Amino acid sequence: QYTSLHPNFRTISPNHVTPPPPPTTITSSTTQSLSQVSVKPNIQYRAYSPQHFYQNRILDQYSSQPINPITLRQLIVFGRNLTEERIIKSGHYVRTELPIRIAHRIRDFQNLPFIVGTNPHLSMVYDLYWTAFEKLRKIPPVRTMDENNEWCEIIKGLLKDHLVVIPKLAMGIMECSEHLSGEQLDRFMNTMLRSRISRRVLAEQQIALTENWHDPGYAYDQSDNDGWIGVISTHCNAKEILEKCAKMTRNFFKTYYGVEPPQVLADGQVDSTFAYIPDHIEYIIYELLKNSIKSVIEKHAPSILSTSQSPSKQMLESSQLFPPITVTICSGPTDIYFRISDQGGGIPDKLYPYIWSFAHKSNDKKNLHKFTNFSKVPQMAARVEEYEQHIIPPDLSLGIGLPMSKVYAEYWGGGLNIFSLDGYGVDAYVKITKLGNKIENLV
Ligand code: COI
């Protein structure tokens, strides 16, 4: 259990609503009336302000309500045969659900120890969440299509504002790794990320359904529309996903190092299809391929990664060939599997136990200061296309790609495992549920 609370944060438990102490101390020699006391806008007193007290009571009303989780299948079934009434109904559900989901996470922030809460990256996210919560809860219920359209514009803005959340959280918890155990920080981060995915899925699905509805070319009366139901594709093709991610990762290394990266070869049941949110699976495959390609280059041509020459000057002898990365696809009765095998030398045994940690001290912090220039921070917006707009050196990463991919894989009930042959290479196993019948993994 944590011992102290951040003063900016919550001071009142749901069961204890006695007002906290007044903001200033008046000494016995003071004859001023309270109105004469100058209360400096000292951030330390924010938690004691009447406004904060009032806000926390409102937060209690939301964070004490349970979350109503959904399955991918429910989203698919609901989004088929769209009608105006259905869009309004789902707009109403999302409008009710988002402030509750975000309120739970604001509580998590408030339960962090004082010192962790003072971290500037974490308190920035905390402020973003409060702002979003206030906006979301004040929007009137969605009863008409016009109200739904307005509501969608607001959530579009919030989605954009929150692009910075993941790198900020990652930097914050890495900086706090002295103050909480790795286990506590990882638990906090996992819960934050799952909840964030859940809010973004609800918001993006509602926006996409609304846009579909307004699109004159959209055949909303068909049972399926080119395989797309909002942000879900019912015809995700394993090979196409792999090819897209391989092309992007290989281009990334080609652009940066000026070398021909290892080939990515597919075998097995490559034409398997399944219903999923492509952004989620692409994020995982992209990250895994990036790790594999980087480690293969590192093992077989280490000079390329260590050189400080500009990419265009780098030359790899044309005879140099890297061993390929093989991706085996298997479609079982309930799940699709991707096994990504590389010969990049594996993960050293001493690091292996920490590969899933966001916060472990082994996570390289020496690069953190370089991320203070905000425009360079990888947005990690869960859309691989966005990586192309941010070419960040492969050695300058926050080092959270693997735990983040695991969160994505487990979100709809799948999984991610890594087996390492230290000195030889890595096999990564991704399991994706095909039936869409698992509820969102929010815990
Ligand atoms: C997030 O991206 O963290 C959100 O909560 C977005 C949501 C408010 C629309």
Coordinates of C-alpha atoms and ligand atoms in Angstrom, one line a residue:
Q1 CA 0.0 0.0 0.0
Y2 CA 1.2 3.5 -0.7
T3 CA 1.7 5.8 2.2
S4 CA 1.3 9.4 1.0
L5 CA -0.7 11.2 -1.5
H6 CA 0.3 13.9 -4.0
P7 CA -1.1 17.2 -2.7
N8 CA -2.4 18.0 -6.2
F9 CA -4.3 14.9 -6.1
R10 CA -7.2 13.6 -4.2
T11 CA -7.4 14.1 -0.5
I12 CA -10.9 12.7 0.1
S13 CA -11.8 9.1 0.0
P14 CA -15.2 8.2 -1.3
N15 CA -16.3 7.2 2.2
H16 CA -14.9 10.2 3.9
V17 CA -16.1 13.6 2.7
T18 CA -15.2 15.9 5.6
P19 CA -13.8 19.1 4.0
P20 CA -10.0 19.3 4.2
P21 CA -8.1 22.1 6.1
P22 CA -8.4 25.6 4.8
P23 CA -5.8 26.8 2.4
T24 CA -3.9 29.2 4.6
T25 CA -2.8 29.3 8.2
I26 CA -3.7 32.5 10.1
T27 CA -1.4 33.2 13.1
S28 CA -2.8 34.5 16.4
S29 CA -1.4 38.0 15.7
T30 CA -3.4 38.1 12.5
T31 CA -6.4 40.2 12.6
Q32 CA -7.2 40.0 8.9
S33 CA -10.4 38.6 7.8
L34 CA -10.2 35.6 5.5
S35 CA -11.1 37.8 2.5
Q36 CA -8.0 39.9 3.2
V37 CA -5.7 36.9 3.4
S38 CA -3.8 36.6 0.2
V39 CA -3.9 33.1 -1.1
K40 CA -1.1 32.7 -3.5
P41 CA -1.8 30.4 -6.4
N42 CA 0.6 27.9 -4.9
I43 CA 0.1 24.6 -6.7
Q44 CA 0.7 22.8 -3.5
Y45 CA -2.6 24.0 -2.2
R46 CA -4.6 23.0 -5.2
A47 CA -6.0 19.9 -3.5
Y48 CA -7.3 21.9 -0.7
S49 CA -9.2 24.4 -2.8
P50 CA -12.9 24.3 -2.6
Q51 CA -13.0 23.8 -6.3
H52 CA -10.8 20.7 -6.1
F53 CA -12.9 19.4 -3.2
Y54 CA -16.1 19.8 -5.2
Q55 CA -14.5 18.2 -8.3
N56 CA -13.4 15.2 -6.3
R57 CA -16.9 14.7 -5.0
I58 CA -18.1 14.6 -8.6
L59 CA -15.3 12.3 -9.5
D60 CA -16.5 9.9 -6.8
Q61 CA -19.9 9.7 -8.5
Y62 CA -18.2 8.5 -11.6
S63 CA -15.4 6.3 -10.3
S64 CA -17.8 4.4 -8.0
Q65 CA -19.7 3.2 -11.1
P66 CA -18.7 0.0 -12.7
I67 CA -17.3 -0.1 -16.3
N68 CA -19.4 -2.0 -18.8
P69 CA -16.9 -4.0 -21.0
I70 CA -17.7 -5.1 -24.5
T71 CA -16.5 -7.7 -26.9
L72 CA -15.3 -7.3 -30.5
R73 CA -18.3 -9.3 -31.6
Q74 CA -20.7 -7.0 -29.9
L75 CA -19.2 -4.1 -31.8
I76 CA -19.4 -6.0 -35.1
V77 CA -23.0 -7.1 -34.6
F78 CA -24.1 -3.7 -33.5
G79 CA -22.4 -1.9 -36.4
R80 CA -24.0 -4.1 -39.1
N81 CA -27.1 -2.7 -40.6
L82 CA -26.6 0.8 -39.3
T83 CA -29.6 2.9 -38.6
E84 CA -29.8 6.4 -37.3
E85 CA -31.4 5.1 -34.1
R86 CA -28.5 2.7 -33.6
I87 CA -25.9 5.4 -34.1
I88 CA -27.6 7.6 -31.5
K89 CA -27.9 4.6 -29.2
S90 CA -24.2 3.8 -29.4
G91 CA -23.3 7.5 -29.1
H92 CA -25.3 7.5 -25.9
Y93 CA -23.5 4.5 -24.6
V94 CA -20.0 5.9 -25.4
R95 CA -21.0 9.3 -23.9
T96 CA -22.0 7.5 -20.7
E97 CA -19.0 5.1 -20.6
L98 CA -16.1 7.4 -21.3
P99 CA -16.3 9.7 -18.3
I100 CA -16.7 6.6 -16.0
R101 CA -13.6 4.9 -17.6
I102 CA -11.4 7.9 -17.3
A103 CA -12.6 8.7 -13.7
H104 CA -11.3 5.2 -12.6
R105 CA -7.9 6.1 -13.9
I106 CA -7.8 9.6 -12.4
R107 CA -8.3 7.7 -9.1
D108 CA -5.3 5.6 -9.9
F109 CA -3.2 8.7 -10.3
Q110 CA -4.5 10.0 -7.0
N111 CA -3.4 6.8 -5.3
L112 CA 0.2 7.2 -6.4
P113 CA 2.6 8.3 -3.7
F114 CA 3.4 12.0 -3.3
I115 CA 6.8 11.8 -4.9
V116 CA 5.6 9.9 -8.0
G117 CA 2.7 12.3 -8.5
T118 CA 5.1 15.3 -8.6
N119 CA 6.8 13.9 -11.7
P120 CA 6.1 16.5 -14.4
H121 CA 5.3 13.9 -17.1
L122 CA 2.8 12.1 -14.9
S123 CA 1.2 15.3 -13.7
M124 CA 0.8 16.5 -17.2
V125 CA -1.1 13.3 -18.0
Y126 CA -3.1 13.7 -14.8
D127 CA -4.1 17.2 -15.9
L128 CA -5.0 16.0 -19.4
Y129 CA -7.3 13.4 -17.9
W130 CA -9.0 15.9 -15.6
T131 CA -9.6 18.2 -18.5
A132 CA -11.0 15.4 -20.6
F133 CA -13.2 14.2 -17.7
E134 CA -14.6 17.6 -17.2
K135 CA -15.4 18.0 -20.9
L136 CA -16.9 14.6 -21.2
R137 CA -19.2 14.7 -18.2
K138 CA -20.6 18.1 -19.2
I139 CA -21.7 17.0 -22.6
P140 CA -25.5 16.6 -22.6
P141 CA -27.0 13.2 -23.4
V142 CA -26.9 12.2 -27.1
R143 CA -30.5 12.1 -28.3
T144 CA -30.3 13.3 -31.9
M145 CA -28.0 12.8 -34.9
D146 CA -26.9 16.5 -34.6
E147 CA -26.0 16.0 -31.0
N148 CA -24.1 12.9 -31.9
N149 CA -22.2 14.8 -34.6
E150 CA -21.2 17.5 -32.1
W151 CA -20.2 14.9 -29.6
C152 CA -18.0 13.2 -32.2
E153 CA -16.2 16.5 -32.9
I154 CA -15.4 16.9 -29.2
I155 CA -14.0 13.4 -28.9
K156 CA -12.0 13.9 -32.1
G157 CA -10.3 16.8 -30.4
L158 CA -9.6 14.8 -27.2
L159 CA -8.2 11.9 -29.2
K160 CA -5.7 14.3 -30.7
D161 CA -4.8 16.0 -27.4
H162 CA -4.1 12.6 -25.9
L163 CA -1.6 11.4 -28.5
V164 CA 1.2 12.5 -26.1
V165 CA 0.0 10.3 -23.3
I166 CA 2.0 7.1 -23.9
P167 CA 5.4 8.6 -24.2
K168 CA 4.7 10.9 -21.3
L169 CA 3.6 8.0 -19.1
A170 CA 6.6 5.9 -20.2
M171 CA 9.0 8.7 -19.4
G172 CA 7.3 9.4 -16.1
I173 CA 7.4 5.9 -14.8
M174 CA 11.0 5.4 -15.9
E175 CA 12.0 8.5 -14.0
C176 CA 10.1 7.2 -10.9
S177 CA 11.6 3.8 -10.9
E178 CA 13.5 4.6 -7.7
H179 CA 10.4 5.4 -5.8
L180 CA 8.1 2.4 -6.5
S181 CA 8.8 -1.2 -7.2
G182 CA 8.9 -2.3 -10.8
E183 CA 5.9 -4.4 -10.2
Q184 CA 3.8 -1.5 -8.9
L185 CA 4.9 0.8 -11.7
D186 CA 4.2 -1.9 -14.3
R187 CA 0.7 -2.6 -12.8
F188 CA -0.1 1.1 -13.0
M189 CA 1.2 1.4 -16.6
N190 CA -0.7 -1.7 -17.7
T191 CA -4.0 -0.5 -16.3
M192 CA -3.5 2.9 -17.8
L193 CA -2.7 1.5 -21.2
R194 CA -5.6 -1.0 -21.3
S195 CA -8.0 1.7 -20.2
R196 CA -6.6 4.1 -22.8
I197 CA -7.0 1.5 -25.6
S198 CA -10.6 0.9 -24.4
R199 CA -11.5 4.6 -24.5
R200 CA -9.9 5.1 -27.9
V201 CA -11.7 2.0 -29.3
L202 CA -15.1 3.3 -28.1
A203 CA -14.4 6.8 -29.4
E204 CA -12.9 5.9 -32.7
Q205 CA -15.6 3.3 -33.4
Q206 CA -18.3 5.9 -32.8
I207 CA -16.6 8.5 -35.0
A208 CA -16.1 5.9 -37.8
L209 CA -19.7 4.7 -37.7
T210 CA -20.9 8.3 -37.8
E211 CA -18.7 9.0 -40.8
N212 CA -19.9 5.8 -42.5
W213 CA -23.4 7.0 -42.0
H214 CA -22.8 10.3 -43.6
D215 CA -20.9 8.8 -46.5
P216 CA -23.3 8.5 -49.4
G217 CA -21.3 5.6 -50.9
Y218 CA -21.6 3.6 -47.8
A219 CA -24.0 0.6 -48.1
Y220 CA -25.2 0.7 -44.6
D221 CA -28.1 -1.6 -45.4
Q222 CA -25.8 -4.5 -46.4
S223 CA -24.8 -7.0 -43.8
D224 CA -21.1 -6.2 -44.3
N225 CA -19.5 -3.3 -46.0
D226 CA -16.3 -4.2 -47.8
G227 CA -15.4 -6.0 -44.6
W228 CA -15.3 -2.7 -42.6
I229 CA -17.5 -2.0 -39.6
G230 CA -16.2 1.2 -38.2
V231 CA -12.6 0.6 -37.3
I232 CA -13.0 -3.1 -37.4
S233 CA -12.1 -5.2 -40.5
T234 CA -14.0 -8.5 -40.7
H235 CA -11.6 -9.6 -43.5
C236 CA -8.1 -8.9 -41.9
N237 CA -5.7 -11.0 -44.0
A238 CA -2.7 -12.3 -42.2
K239 CA -0.4 -12.0 -45.2
E240 CA -1.5 -8.5 -46.1
I241 CA -0.9 -7.4 -42.5
L242 CA 2.5 -9.0 -42.5
E243 CA 3.5 -7.5 -45.9
K244 CA 2.4 -4.0 -44.9
C245 CA 4.4 -4.2 -41.6
A246 CA 7.4 -5.8 -43.2
K247 CA 7.5 -3.1 -45.9
M248 CA 7.3 -0.3 -43.3
T249 CA 9.9 -1.7 -41.0
R250 CA 12.3 -2.5 -43.8
N251 CA 11.9 1.0 -45.3
F252 CA 12.6 2.4 -41.9
F253 CA 15.9 0.6 -41.6
K254 CA 16.8 1.3 -45.2
T255 CA 16.1 5.0 -44.8
Y256 CA 18.0 5.3 -41.6
Y257 CA 21.0 3.1 -42.2
G258 CA 21.1 3.0 -46.0
V259 CA 21.3 -0.8 -46.1
E260 CA 19.2 -3.5 -47.4
P261 CA 17.7 -5.0 -44.3
P262 CA 17.0 -8.8 -43.8
Q263 CA 14.1 -10.3 -45.8
V264 CA 10.9 -11.1 -44.1
L265 CA 9.5 -14.5 -45.4
A266 CA 6.0 -15.8 -44.7
D267 CA 5.0 -19.5 -44.5
G268 CA 2.1 -21.5 -43.2
Q269 CA -1.6 -20.6 -43.6
V270 CA -0.7 -17.2 -45.0
D271 CA -4.2 -16.5 -46.4
S272 CA -6.0 -16.8 -43.1
T273 CA -8.5 -14.1 -42.5
F274 CA -10.1 -12.9 -39.2
A275 CA -12.1 -10.1 -37.8
Y276 CA -10.0 -7.6 -35.8
I277 CA -9.0 -4.0 -35.4
P278 CA -6.1 -3.8 -37.9
D279 CA -4.4 -1.0 -36.0
H280 CA -4.0 -3.3 -33.0
I281 CA -2.4 -6.3 -34.8
E282 CA -0.3 -4.0 -37.0
Y283 CA 1.2 -2.3 -33.9
I284 CA 2.3 -5.7 -32.6
I285 CA 3.7 -7.1 -35.8
Y286 CA 5.5 -3.9 -36.6
E287 CA 7.2 -3.7 -33.2
L288 CA 8.2 -7.4 -33.3
L289 CA 9.7 -7.1 -36.8
K290 CA 11.5 -3.9 -35.8
N291 CA 13.1 -5.7 -32.9
S292 CA 14.0 -8.7 -35.1
I293 CA 15.5 -6.6 -38.0
K294 CA 17.5 -4.5 -35.5
S295 CA 18.9 -7.5 -33.7
V296 CA 19.8 -9.3 -37.0
I297 CA 21.7 -6.2 -38.3
E298 CA 23.3 -5.7 -34.9
K299 CA 24.5 -9.3 -34.8
H300 CA 25.7 -9.7 -38.4
A301 CA 26.9 -6.2 -39.1
P302 CA 27.4 -4.4 -35.8
S303 CA 29.4 -1.6 -37.4
I304 CA 26.3 -0.3 -39.1
L305 CA 24.5 0.5 -35.9
S306 CA 27.5 1.9 -34.1
T307 CA 28.8 4.2 -36.8
S308 CA 28.1 7.9 -36.5
Q309 CA 28.3 8.4 -40.2
S310 CA 25.3 9.8 -41.9
P311 CA 23.1 7.1 -43.4
S312 CA 23.9 7.9 -47.0
K313 CA 27.6 7.4 -46.4
Q314 CA 27.1 4.0 -44.9
M315 CA 28.0 1.1 -47.2
L316 CA 27.4 -2.5 -46.6
E317 CA 29.4 -4.8 -48.8
S318 CA 27.0 -6.0 -51.4
S319 CA 27.9 -9.6 -50.7
Q320 CA 26.8 -9.3 -47.1
L321 CA 23.5 -11.1 -46.7
F322 CA 21.5 -11.2 -43.5
P323 CA 19.7 -14.3 -42.5
P324 CA 15.9 -13.8 -43.2
I325 CA 13.2 -13.4 -40.6
T326 CA 10.6 -16.1 -41.0
V327 CA 7.0 -15.6 -40.1
T328 CA 4.8 -18.7 -39.7
I329 CA 1.1 -18.2 -39.7
C330 CA -1.3 -20.8 -38.3
S331 CA -5.0 -20.7 -38.2
G332 CA -6.5 -22.8 -35.4
P333 CA -10.2 -23.3 -34.6
T334 CA -10.4 -20.3 -32.3
D335 CA -7.1 -18.4 -32.8
I336 CA -4.6 -17.2 -35.4
Y337 CA -1.0 -17.4 -34.5
F338 CA 2.0 -15.6 -35.9
R339 CA 5.5 -17.0 -35.0
I340 CA 8.3 -14.5 -35.9
S341 CA 11.7 -16.2 -35.9
D342 CA 14.9 -14.3 -36.3
Q343 CA 18.6 -15.1 -36.0
G344 CA 19.5 -11.9 -34.3
G345 CA 21.5 -13.5 -31.4
G346 CA 18.6 -13.7 -28.9
I347 CA 18.1 -11.9 -25.7
P348 CA 20.9 -12.1 -23.0
D349 CA 19.7 -14.3 -20.2
K350 CA 20.2 -11.6 -17.6
L351 CA 17.8 -9.2 -19.4
Y352 CA 15.2 -11.9 -20.4
P353 CA 13.2 -11.7 -17.1
Y354 CA 12.6 -8.0 -17.6
I355 CA 11.5 -7.9 -21.2
W356 CA 7.9 -7.2 -20.2
S357 CA 8.7 -4.4 -17.8
F358 CA 7.9 -0.8 -18.6
A359 CA 9.8 0.4 -15.5
H360 CA 12.6 -2.0 -14.9
K361 CA 16.0 -0.4 -14.2
S362 CA 17.5 -2.3 -17.1
N363 CA 15.4 0.0 -19.3
D364 CA 17.9 2.3 -20.9
K365 CA 17.4 5.7 -19.4
K366 CA 20.4 7.5 -20.8
N367 CA 18.3 8.6 -23.9
L368 CA 15.4 10.0 -21.9
H369 CA 16.7 13.5 -21.9
K370 CA 16.6 13.5 -25.7
F371 CA 12.9 13.1 -25.6
T372 CA 12.4 16.4 -23.9
N373 CA 12.0 17.9 -27.3
F374 CA 8.4 17.1 -27.6
S375 CA 8.1 17.0 -31.3
K376 CA 10.6 14.1 -31.4
V377 CA 8.7 12.0 -28.9
P378 CA 7.2 8.9 -30.7
Q379 CA 3.5 9.4 -30.5
M380 CA 2.7 5.7 -30.4
A381 CA -0.7 6.4 -31.5
A382 CA -1.3 2.8 -32.3
R383 CA -1.4 3.4 -36.0
V384 CA 1.7 2.3 -37.7
E385 CA 1.3 4.7 -40.6
E386 CA 2.1 7.5 -38.1
Y387 CA 5.6 6.1 -37.6
E388 CA 6.4 7.1 -41.1
Q389 CA 5.9 10.7 -40.1
H390 CA 8.3 10.4 -37.2
I391 CA 11.5 8.8 -38.3
I392 CA 13.2 8.3 -35.0
P393 CA 16.6 6.6 -34.8
P394 CA 16.2 3.0 -33.9
D395 CA 18.5 3.3 -31.0
L396 CA 16.5 6.2 -29.6
S397 CA 13.5 4.5 -28.3
L398 CA 11.6 4.4 -25.1
G399 CA 12.1 0.7 -24.9
I400 CA 8.5 -0.1 -24.3
G401 CA 7.6 -1.7 -27.6
L402 CA 7.4 -5.2 -26.2
P403 CA 5.3 -4.6 -23.1
M404 CA 3.1 -2.3 -25.1
S405 CA 2.6 -5.1 -27.8
K406 CA 1.7 -7.5 -25.0
V407 CA -1.0 -5.1 -23.8
Y408 CA -2.4 -4.9 -27.3
A409 CA -2.2 -8.7 -27.8
E410 CA -4.0 -9.4 -24.5
Y411 CA -6.6 -6.7 -25.0
W412 CA -9.1 -8.9 -26.9
G413 CA -8.1 -12.1 -25.2
G414 CA -5.0 -13.1 -27.2
G415 CA -1.4 -13.3 -26.0
L416 CA 2.3 -12.6 -26.8
N417 CA 5.3 -14.8 -25.8
I418 CA 8.9 -14.5 -26.5
F419 CA 11.4 -17.4 -26.4
S420 CA 15.0 -16.6 -26.7
L421 CA 17.9 -18.8 -27.6
D422 CA 20.7 -16.7 -26.1
G423 CA 23.4 -16.5 -28.8
Y424 CA 21.2 -17.5 -31.7
G425 CA 17.8 -15.7 -32.0
V426 CA 14.3 -15.1 -30.8
D427 CA 10.9 -16.7 -31.5
A428 CA 8.0 -14.4 -30.8
Y429 CA 4.5 -16.0 -30.7
V430 CA 1.4 -13.8 -31.2
K431 CA -2.0 -15.3 -30.5
I432 CA -5.1 -13.4 -31.8
T433 CA -8.6 -14.6 -31.0
K434 CA -10.6 -15.2 -34.1
L435 CA -14.1 -15.4 -32.6
G436 CA -14.2 -11.9 -31.1
N437 CA -16.0 -13.3 -28.1
K438 CA -13.6 -12.3 -25.4
I439 CA -14.4 -9.2 -23.4
E440 CA -12.0 -6.3 -23.3
N441 CA -9.1 -7.1 -20.9
L442 CA -9.2 -4.1 -18.6
V443 CA -7.6 -5.5 -15.5
Ligands
COI1 C1 -7.2 8.9 -24.4 O1 -6.7 8.8 -25.6 O2 -6.5 8.7 -23.4 C2 -8.6 9.2 -24.2 O3 -9.1 9.1 -23.1 C3 -9.4 9.6 -25.4 C4 -10.9 9.8 -25.1 C5 -11.1 10.9 -24.1 C6 -11.6 10.1 -26.3

